Coordinates of C-alpha atoms in Angstrom, one line a residue:
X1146 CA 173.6 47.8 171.1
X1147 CA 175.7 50.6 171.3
X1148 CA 174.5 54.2 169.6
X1149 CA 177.4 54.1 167.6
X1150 CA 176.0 51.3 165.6
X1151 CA 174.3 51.2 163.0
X1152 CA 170.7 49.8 163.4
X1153 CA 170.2 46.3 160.9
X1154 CA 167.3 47.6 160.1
X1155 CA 168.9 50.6 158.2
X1156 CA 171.5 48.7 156.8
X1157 CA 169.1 46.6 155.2
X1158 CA 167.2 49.7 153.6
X1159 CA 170.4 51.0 152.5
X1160 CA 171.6 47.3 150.6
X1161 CA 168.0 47.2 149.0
X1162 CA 167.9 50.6 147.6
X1163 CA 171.3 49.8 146.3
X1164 CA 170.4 46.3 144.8
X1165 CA 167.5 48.0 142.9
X1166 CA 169.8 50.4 141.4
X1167 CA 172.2 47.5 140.2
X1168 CA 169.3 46.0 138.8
X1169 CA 168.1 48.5 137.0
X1170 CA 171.4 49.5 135.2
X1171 CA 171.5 45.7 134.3
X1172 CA 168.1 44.9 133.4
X1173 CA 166.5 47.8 131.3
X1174 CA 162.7 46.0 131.6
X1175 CA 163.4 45.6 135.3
X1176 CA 162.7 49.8 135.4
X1177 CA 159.6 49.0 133.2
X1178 CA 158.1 46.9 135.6
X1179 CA 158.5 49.6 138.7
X1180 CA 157.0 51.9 136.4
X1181 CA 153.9 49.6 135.5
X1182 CA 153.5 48.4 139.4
X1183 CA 153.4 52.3 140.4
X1184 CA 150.7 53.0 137.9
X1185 CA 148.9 49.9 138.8
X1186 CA 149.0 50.5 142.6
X1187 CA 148.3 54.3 142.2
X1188 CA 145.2 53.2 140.2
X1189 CA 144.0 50.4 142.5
X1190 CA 144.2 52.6 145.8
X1191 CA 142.1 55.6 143.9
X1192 CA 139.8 52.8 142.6
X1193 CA 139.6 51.2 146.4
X1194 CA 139.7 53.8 149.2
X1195 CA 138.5 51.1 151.6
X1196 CA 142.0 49.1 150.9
X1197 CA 143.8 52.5 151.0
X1198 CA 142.5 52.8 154.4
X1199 CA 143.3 49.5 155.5
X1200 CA 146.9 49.8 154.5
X1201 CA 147.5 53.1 156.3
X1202 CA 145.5 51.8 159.0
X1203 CA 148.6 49.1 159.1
X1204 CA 151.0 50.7 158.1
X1205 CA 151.8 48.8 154.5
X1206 CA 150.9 51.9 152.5
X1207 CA 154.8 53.4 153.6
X1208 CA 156.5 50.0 152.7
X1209 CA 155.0 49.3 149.5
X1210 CA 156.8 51.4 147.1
X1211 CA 160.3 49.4 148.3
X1212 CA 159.1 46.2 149.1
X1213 CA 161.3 44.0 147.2
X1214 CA 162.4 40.5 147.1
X1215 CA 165.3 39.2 144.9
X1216 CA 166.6 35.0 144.3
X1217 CA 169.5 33.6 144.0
X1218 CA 171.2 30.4 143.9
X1219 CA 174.2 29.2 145.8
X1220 CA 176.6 26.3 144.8
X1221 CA 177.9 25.1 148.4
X1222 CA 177.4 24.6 151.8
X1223 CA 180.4 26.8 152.5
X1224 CA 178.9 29.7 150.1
X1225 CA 175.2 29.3 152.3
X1226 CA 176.7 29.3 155.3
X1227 CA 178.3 32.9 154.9
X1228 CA 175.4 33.8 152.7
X1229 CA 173.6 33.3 156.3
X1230 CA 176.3 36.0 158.2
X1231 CA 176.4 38.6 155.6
X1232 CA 172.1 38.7 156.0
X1233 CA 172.9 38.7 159.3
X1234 CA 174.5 41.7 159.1
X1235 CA 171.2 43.1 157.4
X1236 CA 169.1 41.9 160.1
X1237 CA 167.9 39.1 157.6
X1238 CA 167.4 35.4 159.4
X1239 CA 166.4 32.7 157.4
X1240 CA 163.0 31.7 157.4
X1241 CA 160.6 28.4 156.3
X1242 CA 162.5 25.4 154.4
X1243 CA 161.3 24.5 151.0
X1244 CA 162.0 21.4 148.9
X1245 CA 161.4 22.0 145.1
X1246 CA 163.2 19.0 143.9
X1247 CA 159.3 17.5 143.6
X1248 CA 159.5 19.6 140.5
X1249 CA 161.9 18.9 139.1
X1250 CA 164.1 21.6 139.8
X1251 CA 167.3 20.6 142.1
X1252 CA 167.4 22.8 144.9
X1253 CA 166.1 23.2 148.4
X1254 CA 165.8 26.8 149.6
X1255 CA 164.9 29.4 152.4
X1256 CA 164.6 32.8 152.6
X1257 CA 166.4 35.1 154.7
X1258 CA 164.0 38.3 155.9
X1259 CA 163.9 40.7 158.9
X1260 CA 161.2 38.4 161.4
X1261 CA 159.6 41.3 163.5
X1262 CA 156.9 43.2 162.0
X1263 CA 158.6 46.8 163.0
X1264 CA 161.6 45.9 161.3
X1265 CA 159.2 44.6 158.3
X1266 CA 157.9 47.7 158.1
X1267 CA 161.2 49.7 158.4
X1268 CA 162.1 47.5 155.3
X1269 CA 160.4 44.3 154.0
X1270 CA 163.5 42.8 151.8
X1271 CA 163.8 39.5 151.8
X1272 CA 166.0 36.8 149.3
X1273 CA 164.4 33.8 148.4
X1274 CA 167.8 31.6 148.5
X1275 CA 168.7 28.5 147.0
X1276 CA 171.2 25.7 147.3
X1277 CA 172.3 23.3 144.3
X1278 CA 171.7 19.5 145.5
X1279 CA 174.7 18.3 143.6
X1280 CA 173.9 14.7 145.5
X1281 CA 170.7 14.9 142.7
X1282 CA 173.1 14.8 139.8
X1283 CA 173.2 10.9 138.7
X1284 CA 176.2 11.5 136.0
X1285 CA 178.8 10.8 138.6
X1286 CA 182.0 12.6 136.8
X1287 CA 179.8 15.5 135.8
X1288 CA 178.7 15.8 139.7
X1289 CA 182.4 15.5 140.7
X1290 CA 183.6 18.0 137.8
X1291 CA 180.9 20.6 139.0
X1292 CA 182.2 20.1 142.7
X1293 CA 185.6 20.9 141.7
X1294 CA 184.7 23.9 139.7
X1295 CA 182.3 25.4 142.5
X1296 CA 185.2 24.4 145.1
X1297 CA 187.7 27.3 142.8
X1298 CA 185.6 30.1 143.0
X1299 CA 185.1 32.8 146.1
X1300 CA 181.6 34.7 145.4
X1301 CA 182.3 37.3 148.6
X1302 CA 185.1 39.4 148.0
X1303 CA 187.5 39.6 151.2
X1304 CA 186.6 42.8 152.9
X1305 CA 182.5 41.9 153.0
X1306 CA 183.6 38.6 155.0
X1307 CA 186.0 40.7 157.0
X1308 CA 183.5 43.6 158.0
X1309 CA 180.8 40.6 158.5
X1310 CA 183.2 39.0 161.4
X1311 CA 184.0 42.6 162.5
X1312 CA 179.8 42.6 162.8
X1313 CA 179.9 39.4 164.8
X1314 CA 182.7 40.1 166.9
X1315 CA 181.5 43.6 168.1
X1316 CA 177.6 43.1 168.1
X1317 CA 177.6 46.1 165.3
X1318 CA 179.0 48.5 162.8
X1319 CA 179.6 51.7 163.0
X1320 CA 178.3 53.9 159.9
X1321 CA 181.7 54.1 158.0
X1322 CA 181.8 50.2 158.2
X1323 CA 177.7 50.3 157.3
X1324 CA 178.1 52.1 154.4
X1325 CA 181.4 49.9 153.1
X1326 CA 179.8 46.5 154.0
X1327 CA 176.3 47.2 151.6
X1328 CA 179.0 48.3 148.9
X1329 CA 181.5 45.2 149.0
X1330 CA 178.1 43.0 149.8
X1331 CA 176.5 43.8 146.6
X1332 CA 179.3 42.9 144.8
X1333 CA 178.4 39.0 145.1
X1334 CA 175.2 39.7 143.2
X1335 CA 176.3 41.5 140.1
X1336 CA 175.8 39.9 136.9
X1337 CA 179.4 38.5 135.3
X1338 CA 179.3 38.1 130.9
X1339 CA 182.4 36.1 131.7
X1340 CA 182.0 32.8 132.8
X1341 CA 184.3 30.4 134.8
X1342 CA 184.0 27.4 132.6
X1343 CA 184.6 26.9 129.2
X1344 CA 181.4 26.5 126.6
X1345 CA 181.9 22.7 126.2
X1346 CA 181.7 22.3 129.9
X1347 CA 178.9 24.8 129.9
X1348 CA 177.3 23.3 127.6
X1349 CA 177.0 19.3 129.3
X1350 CA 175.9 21.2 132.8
X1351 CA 173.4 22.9 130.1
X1352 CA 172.3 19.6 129.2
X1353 CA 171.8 18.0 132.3
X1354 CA 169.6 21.4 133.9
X1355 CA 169.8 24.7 133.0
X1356 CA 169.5 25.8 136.5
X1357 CA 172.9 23.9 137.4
X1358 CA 174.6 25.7 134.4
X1359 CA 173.4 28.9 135.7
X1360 CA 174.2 27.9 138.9
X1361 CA 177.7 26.1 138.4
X1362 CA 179.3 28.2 135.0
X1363 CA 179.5 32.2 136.5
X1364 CA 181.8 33.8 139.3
X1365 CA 178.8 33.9 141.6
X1366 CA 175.3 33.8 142.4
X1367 CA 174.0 36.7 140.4
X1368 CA 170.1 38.4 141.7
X1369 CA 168.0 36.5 139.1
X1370 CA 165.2 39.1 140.0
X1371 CA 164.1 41.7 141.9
X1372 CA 160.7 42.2 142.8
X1373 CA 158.1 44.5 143.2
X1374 CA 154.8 44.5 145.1
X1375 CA 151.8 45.3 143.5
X1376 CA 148.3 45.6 144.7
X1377 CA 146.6 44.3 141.7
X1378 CA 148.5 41.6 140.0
X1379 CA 145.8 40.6 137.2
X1380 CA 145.9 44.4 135.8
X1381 CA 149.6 44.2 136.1
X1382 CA 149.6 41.1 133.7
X1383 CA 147.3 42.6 131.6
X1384 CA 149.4 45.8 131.3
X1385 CA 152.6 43.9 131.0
X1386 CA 152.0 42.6 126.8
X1387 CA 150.6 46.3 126.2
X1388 CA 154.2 47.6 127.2
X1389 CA 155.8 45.1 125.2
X1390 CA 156.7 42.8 127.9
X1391 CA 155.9 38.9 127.4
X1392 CA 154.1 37.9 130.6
X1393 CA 153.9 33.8 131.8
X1394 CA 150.8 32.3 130.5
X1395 CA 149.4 31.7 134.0
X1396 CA 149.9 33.6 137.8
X1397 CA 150.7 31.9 140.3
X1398 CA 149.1 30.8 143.7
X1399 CA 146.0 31.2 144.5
X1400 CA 142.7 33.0 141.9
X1401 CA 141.9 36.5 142.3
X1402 CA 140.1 36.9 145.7
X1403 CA 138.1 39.7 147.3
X1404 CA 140.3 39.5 150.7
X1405 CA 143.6 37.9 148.6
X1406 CA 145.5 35.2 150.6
X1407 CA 149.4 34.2 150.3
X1408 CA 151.2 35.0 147.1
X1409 CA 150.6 35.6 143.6
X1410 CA 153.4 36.0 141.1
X1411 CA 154.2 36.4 137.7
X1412 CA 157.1 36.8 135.6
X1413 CA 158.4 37.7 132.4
X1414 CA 160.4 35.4 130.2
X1415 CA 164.3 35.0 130.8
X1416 CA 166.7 37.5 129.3
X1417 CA 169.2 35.9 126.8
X1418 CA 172.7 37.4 127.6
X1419 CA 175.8 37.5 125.6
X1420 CA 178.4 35.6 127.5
X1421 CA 182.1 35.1 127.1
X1422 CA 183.1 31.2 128.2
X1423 CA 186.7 30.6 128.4
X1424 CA 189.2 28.8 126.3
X1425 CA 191.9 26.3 126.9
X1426 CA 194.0 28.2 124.9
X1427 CA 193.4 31.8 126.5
X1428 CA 190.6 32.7 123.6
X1429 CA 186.6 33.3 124.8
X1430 CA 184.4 31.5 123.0
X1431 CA 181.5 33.3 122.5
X1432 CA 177.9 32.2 123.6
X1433 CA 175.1 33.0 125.3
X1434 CA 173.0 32.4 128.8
X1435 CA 169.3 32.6 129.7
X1436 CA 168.4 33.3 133.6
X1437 CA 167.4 36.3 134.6
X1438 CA 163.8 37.5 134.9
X1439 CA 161.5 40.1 135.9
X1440 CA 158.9 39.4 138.1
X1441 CA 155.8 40.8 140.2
X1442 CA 154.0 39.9 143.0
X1443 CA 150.6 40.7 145.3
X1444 CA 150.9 39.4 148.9
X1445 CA 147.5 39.1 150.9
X1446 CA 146.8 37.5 154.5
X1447 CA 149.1 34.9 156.0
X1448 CA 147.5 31.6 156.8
X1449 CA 147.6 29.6 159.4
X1450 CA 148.3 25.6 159.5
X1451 CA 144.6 24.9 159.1
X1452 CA 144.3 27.9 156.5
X1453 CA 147.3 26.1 154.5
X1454 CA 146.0 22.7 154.4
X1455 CA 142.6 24.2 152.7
X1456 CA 144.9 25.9 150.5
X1457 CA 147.2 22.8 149.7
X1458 CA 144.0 20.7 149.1
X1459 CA 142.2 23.1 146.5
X1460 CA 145.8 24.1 144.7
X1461 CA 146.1 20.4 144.6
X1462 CA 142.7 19.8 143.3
X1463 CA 142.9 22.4 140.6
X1464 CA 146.0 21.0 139.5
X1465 CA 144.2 17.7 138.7
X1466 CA 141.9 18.8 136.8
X1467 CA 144.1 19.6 134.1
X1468 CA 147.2 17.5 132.1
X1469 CA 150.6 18.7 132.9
X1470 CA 151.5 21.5 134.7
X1471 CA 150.0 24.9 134.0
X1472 CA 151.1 26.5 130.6
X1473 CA 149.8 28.4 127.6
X1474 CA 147.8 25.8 126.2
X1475 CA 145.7 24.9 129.5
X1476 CA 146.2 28.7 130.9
X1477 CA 142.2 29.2 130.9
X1478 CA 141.1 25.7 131.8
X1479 CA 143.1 25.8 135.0
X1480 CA 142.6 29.6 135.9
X1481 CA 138.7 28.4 135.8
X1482 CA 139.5 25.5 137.7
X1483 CA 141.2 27.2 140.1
X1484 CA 138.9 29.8 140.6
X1485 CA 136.2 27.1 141.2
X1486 CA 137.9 25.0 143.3
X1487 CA 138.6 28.0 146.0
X1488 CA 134.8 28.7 146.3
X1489 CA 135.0 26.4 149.1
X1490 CA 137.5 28.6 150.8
X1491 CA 136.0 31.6 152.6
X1492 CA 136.6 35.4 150.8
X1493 CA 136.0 37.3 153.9
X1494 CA 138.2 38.8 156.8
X1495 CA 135.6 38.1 159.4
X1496 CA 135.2 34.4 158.1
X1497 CA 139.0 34.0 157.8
X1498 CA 139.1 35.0 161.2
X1499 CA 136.3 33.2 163.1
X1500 CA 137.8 29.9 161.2
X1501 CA 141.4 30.5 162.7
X1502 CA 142.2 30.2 158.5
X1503 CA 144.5 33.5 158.7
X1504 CA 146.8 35.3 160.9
X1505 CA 145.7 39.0 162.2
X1506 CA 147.1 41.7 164.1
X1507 CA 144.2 43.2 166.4
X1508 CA 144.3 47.1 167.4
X1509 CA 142.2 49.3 170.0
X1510 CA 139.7 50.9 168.1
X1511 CA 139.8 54.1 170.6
X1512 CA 135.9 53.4 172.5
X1513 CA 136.0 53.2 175.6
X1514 CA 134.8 50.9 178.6
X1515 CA 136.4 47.6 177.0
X1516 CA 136.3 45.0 180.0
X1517 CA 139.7 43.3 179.1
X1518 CA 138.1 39.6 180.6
X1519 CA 135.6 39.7 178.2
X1520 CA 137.2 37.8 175.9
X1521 CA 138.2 38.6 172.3
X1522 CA 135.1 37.5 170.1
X1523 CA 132.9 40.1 172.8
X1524 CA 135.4 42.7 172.3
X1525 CA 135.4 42.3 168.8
X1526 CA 132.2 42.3 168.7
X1527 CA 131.9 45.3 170.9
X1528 CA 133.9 47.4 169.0
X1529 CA 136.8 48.0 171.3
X1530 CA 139.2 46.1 169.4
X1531 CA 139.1 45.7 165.0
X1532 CA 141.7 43.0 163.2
X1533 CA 143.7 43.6 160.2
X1534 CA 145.1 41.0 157.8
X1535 CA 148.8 40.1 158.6
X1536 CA 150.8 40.2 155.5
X1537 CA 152.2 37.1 153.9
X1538 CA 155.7 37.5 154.0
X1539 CA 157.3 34.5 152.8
X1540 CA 157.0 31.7 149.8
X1541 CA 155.1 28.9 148.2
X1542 CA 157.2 25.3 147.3
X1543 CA 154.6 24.7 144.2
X1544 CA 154.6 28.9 143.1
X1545 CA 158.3 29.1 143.1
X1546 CA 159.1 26.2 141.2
X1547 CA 156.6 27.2 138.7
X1548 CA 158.5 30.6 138.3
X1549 CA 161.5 28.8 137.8
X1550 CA 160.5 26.2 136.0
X1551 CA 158.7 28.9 133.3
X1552 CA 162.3 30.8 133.2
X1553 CA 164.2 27.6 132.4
X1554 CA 162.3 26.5 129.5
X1555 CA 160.4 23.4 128.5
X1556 CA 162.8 21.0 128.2
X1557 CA 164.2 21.7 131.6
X1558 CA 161.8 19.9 133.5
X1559 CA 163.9 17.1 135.1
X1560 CA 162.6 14.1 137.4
X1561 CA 163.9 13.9 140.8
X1562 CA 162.7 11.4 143.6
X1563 CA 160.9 13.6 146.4
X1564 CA 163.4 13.7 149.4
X1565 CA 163.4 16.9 151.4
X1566 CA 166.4 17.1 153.7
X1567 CA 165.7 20.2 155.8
X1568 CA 168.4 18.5 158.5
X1569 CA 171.0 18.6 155.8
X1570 CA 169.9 21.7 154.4
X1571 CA 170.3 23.1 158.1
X1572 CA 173.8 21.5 158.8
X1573 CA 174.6 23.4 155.4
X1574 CA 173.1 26.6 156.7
X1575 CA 175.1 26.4 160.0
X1576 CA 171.7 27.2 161.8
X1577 CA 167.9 26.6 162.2
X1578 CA 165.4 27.9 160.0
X1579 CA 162.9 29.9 162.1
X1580 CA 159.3 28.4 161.3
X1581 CA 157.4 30.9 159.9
X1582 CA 153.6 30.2 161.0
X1583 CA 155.7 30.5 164.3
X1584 CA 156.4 34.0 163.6
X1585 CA 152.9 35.0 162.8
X1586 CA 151.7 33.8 165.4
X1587 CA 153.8 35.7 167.6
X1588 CA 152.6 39.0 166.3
X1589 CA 149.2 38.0 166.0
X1590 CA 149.4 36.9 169.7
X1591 CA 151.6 39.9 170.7
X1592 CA 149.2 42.6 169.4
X1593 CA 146.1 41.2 171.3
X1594 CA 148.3 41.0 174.6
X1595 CA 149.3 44.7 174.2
X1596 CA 145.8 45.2 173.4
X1597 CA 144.3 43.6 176.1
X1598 CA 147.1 45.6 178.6
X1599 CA 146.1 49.2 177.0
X1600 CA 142.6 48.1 178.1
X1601 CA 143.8 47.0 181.7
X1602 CA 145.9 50.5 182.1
X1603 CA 142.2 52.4 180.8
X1604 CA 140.2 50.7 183.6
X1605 CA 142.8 51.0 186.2
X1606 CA 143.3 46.8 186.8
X1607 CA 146.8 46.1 187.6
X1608 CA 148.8 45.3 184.0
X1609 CA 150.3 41.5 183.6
X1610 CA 153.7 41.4 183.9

């Protein structure tokens, strides 16, 4: 890459900070919620040096006030497709395919993130993205009438799509470029009180999901939320109805956990926001729209294949132990439940590890003498080489639709057969999603070979190639 280009990485730093800022001048609570997650993680790492270590020690501690992750959702494959280049241009590829039609929510989805765990660290944004399944809709002329209306609108404006070939063509931009591209790029996500429809129409895409109306009715694929990491998420829902912010009933993912695995997220409700629908005779009509949310998360150790089946089974266990789907009314009965059910699934690093349940990167403790054939249990054992929990830095199908479905409203749940199409979500995307347990393995497996090389170059044996 040549010098004069701006590094992805940076780019990707710049568009976040700038996103945030957006969000903040449109969502008033959204600036709450960064204020309560500071206090809550300020709190936690006095309360726990030991995780204060363990996060400089990795190098999480410098990420964690701008971690961020935002959604959105995107009407066609055209729109997907140069979703995919303009990420691109962040250094964002998209990562892991999920199906959350299962719940009743017509989408499939992926989320577009840097995949190297230096560029994670330079900036962990990532954009959990969706795609309206139109092929779901069983009205025929209401599925051809949301086409047509999705086919009229352009969510990029021209210059973004111009600087994102120029990006293509040239391997790069420059910093002039840089700086032009995250302003015309954050255009696409800005909220619009004007919708593209009028309120009748809005109204029967309304009726058949919300999430199409949101999806179908507005000039593009405005963030639904952005949002922040914290390190306690069960103080951060208590603290959320003391500030005057209505938290979901239940968090999602897994309990609260000594060593915490995967995601947990909550939310607050849905925003309802005046919008202006148009008129067939040039007047607005005047109405209103509910989508956009604030939410929080805590991330703990990636699993691995074997980790994520115990995970599925116990979710899915919990699940069946209560009627319907987690909600005010059954928020206690599951959380017990839950946290019952995931006895059975070991709360400690050193188990998680010996299990092969969780991913790790390993690191040279600094003692000397490490015989770098010894293999890796000895050497743990030995105390030349510690591991340290690999973040989580992706999504969960079952979390996600619960999030969305808890933003939507009660009546939104809709039945859909259960038919993932990663190939035609793919063939939308113009590319491959990269598999994500793929990724951690490569930096789990990456560490322990530069690792086991710094121990080679100590003793003097010659280093692999």
């Amino acid at each position: 890459m040549s010098q004069n280009f701006v590094n992805p990485d940076q780019i990707r730093a710049w568009f976040s900070r700038a996103m945030s800022d957006m969000y903040k001048s449109e969502v008033p609570l959204y600036d709450t919620l960064l204020d309560l997650v500071a206090q809550v993680n300020a709190q936690t790492l006095a309360a726990q040096p030991e995780l204060a270590a363990q996060l400089a020690r990795t190098g999480e501690i410098e990420r964690l006030d701008v971690e961020r992750h935002g959604a959105i959702r995107v009407g066609t494959a055209q729109e997907l497709a140069n979703m995919r280049r303009v990420f691109a241009v962040m250094g964002m590829q998209p990562v892991g395919y999920y199906d959350l039609s299962p719940a009743g929510v017509p989408v499939h989805s992926t989320a577009f993130r840097a995949t190297h765990e230096t560029s994670l660290q330079a900036s962990p944004f990532r954009v959990f993205t969706s795609l309206l399944r139109l092929e779901l809709i069983d009205d025929a002329a209401l599925r051809a009438k949301a086409a047509r209306i999705l086919a009229a609108r352009q969510i990029f404006t021209a210059r973004a799509l111009e600087l994102a070939a120029r990006f293509e063509a040239q391997g790069g931009l420059e910093d002039a470029d840089a700086h032009e591209f995250v302003t015309e790029a954050l255009h696409t996500f800005r909220w619009h009180s004007e919708a593209t429809v009028s309120l009748d129409d809005y109204q029967e895409l309304h009726g058949l999901h919300r999430l199409i109306a949101d999806v179908v009715a507005f000039k593009g694929p405005h963030i639904n939320h952005l949002t922040p990491r914290t390190l306690d998420i069960d103080e951060a829902q208590a603290e959320m109805p003391r500030r005057g912010v209505s938290a979901k009933a239940v968090i999602e993912g897994p309990p609260p956990r000594k060593c915490p695995i995967l995601l947990r997220q909550t939310s607050f409700k849905a925003l309802e926001e005046a919008v202006l629908f148009a008129g067939a005779d040039g007047q607005s009509a005047s109405g209103s729209h509910t989508a956009r949310f604030g939410e929080i998360e805590q991330r703990g150790v990636a699993l691995t294949r074997k980790g994520r089946a115990l995970y599925d089974q116990l979710l899915d266990l919990a699940r069946s132990r209560i009627s319907g789907a987690p909600n005010e009314g059954n928020a206690a009965a599951y959380m017990q439940n839950l946290q019952d059910c995931f006895a059975a699934f070991p709360d400690d690093y050193a188990q998680l590890h010996a299990q092969g349940l969780a991913y790790f990167r390993y690191f040279l403790t600094g003692k000397e003498g490490g015989d770098p054939d010894a293999g890796l249990q000895d050497l743990v054992a030995q105390g030349h080489i510690r591991f340290e929990p690999l973040v989580y830095e992706d999504f969960l199908p079952v979390s996600a639709a619960g999030i969305f479905q808890s933003n939507l409203g009660d009546k939104a749940q809709a039945e859909y057969a259960q038919n993932a199409s990663q190939a035609a979500f793919e063939q939308a995307l113009g590319a491959k999603v990269q598999d994500e347990l793929a990724l951690y393995q490569d930096t789990q497996d990456r560490s322990l070979d530069a690792c086991l090389q710094a121990l080679r170059a100590q003793a003097g044996s010659p280093v692999a190639a």
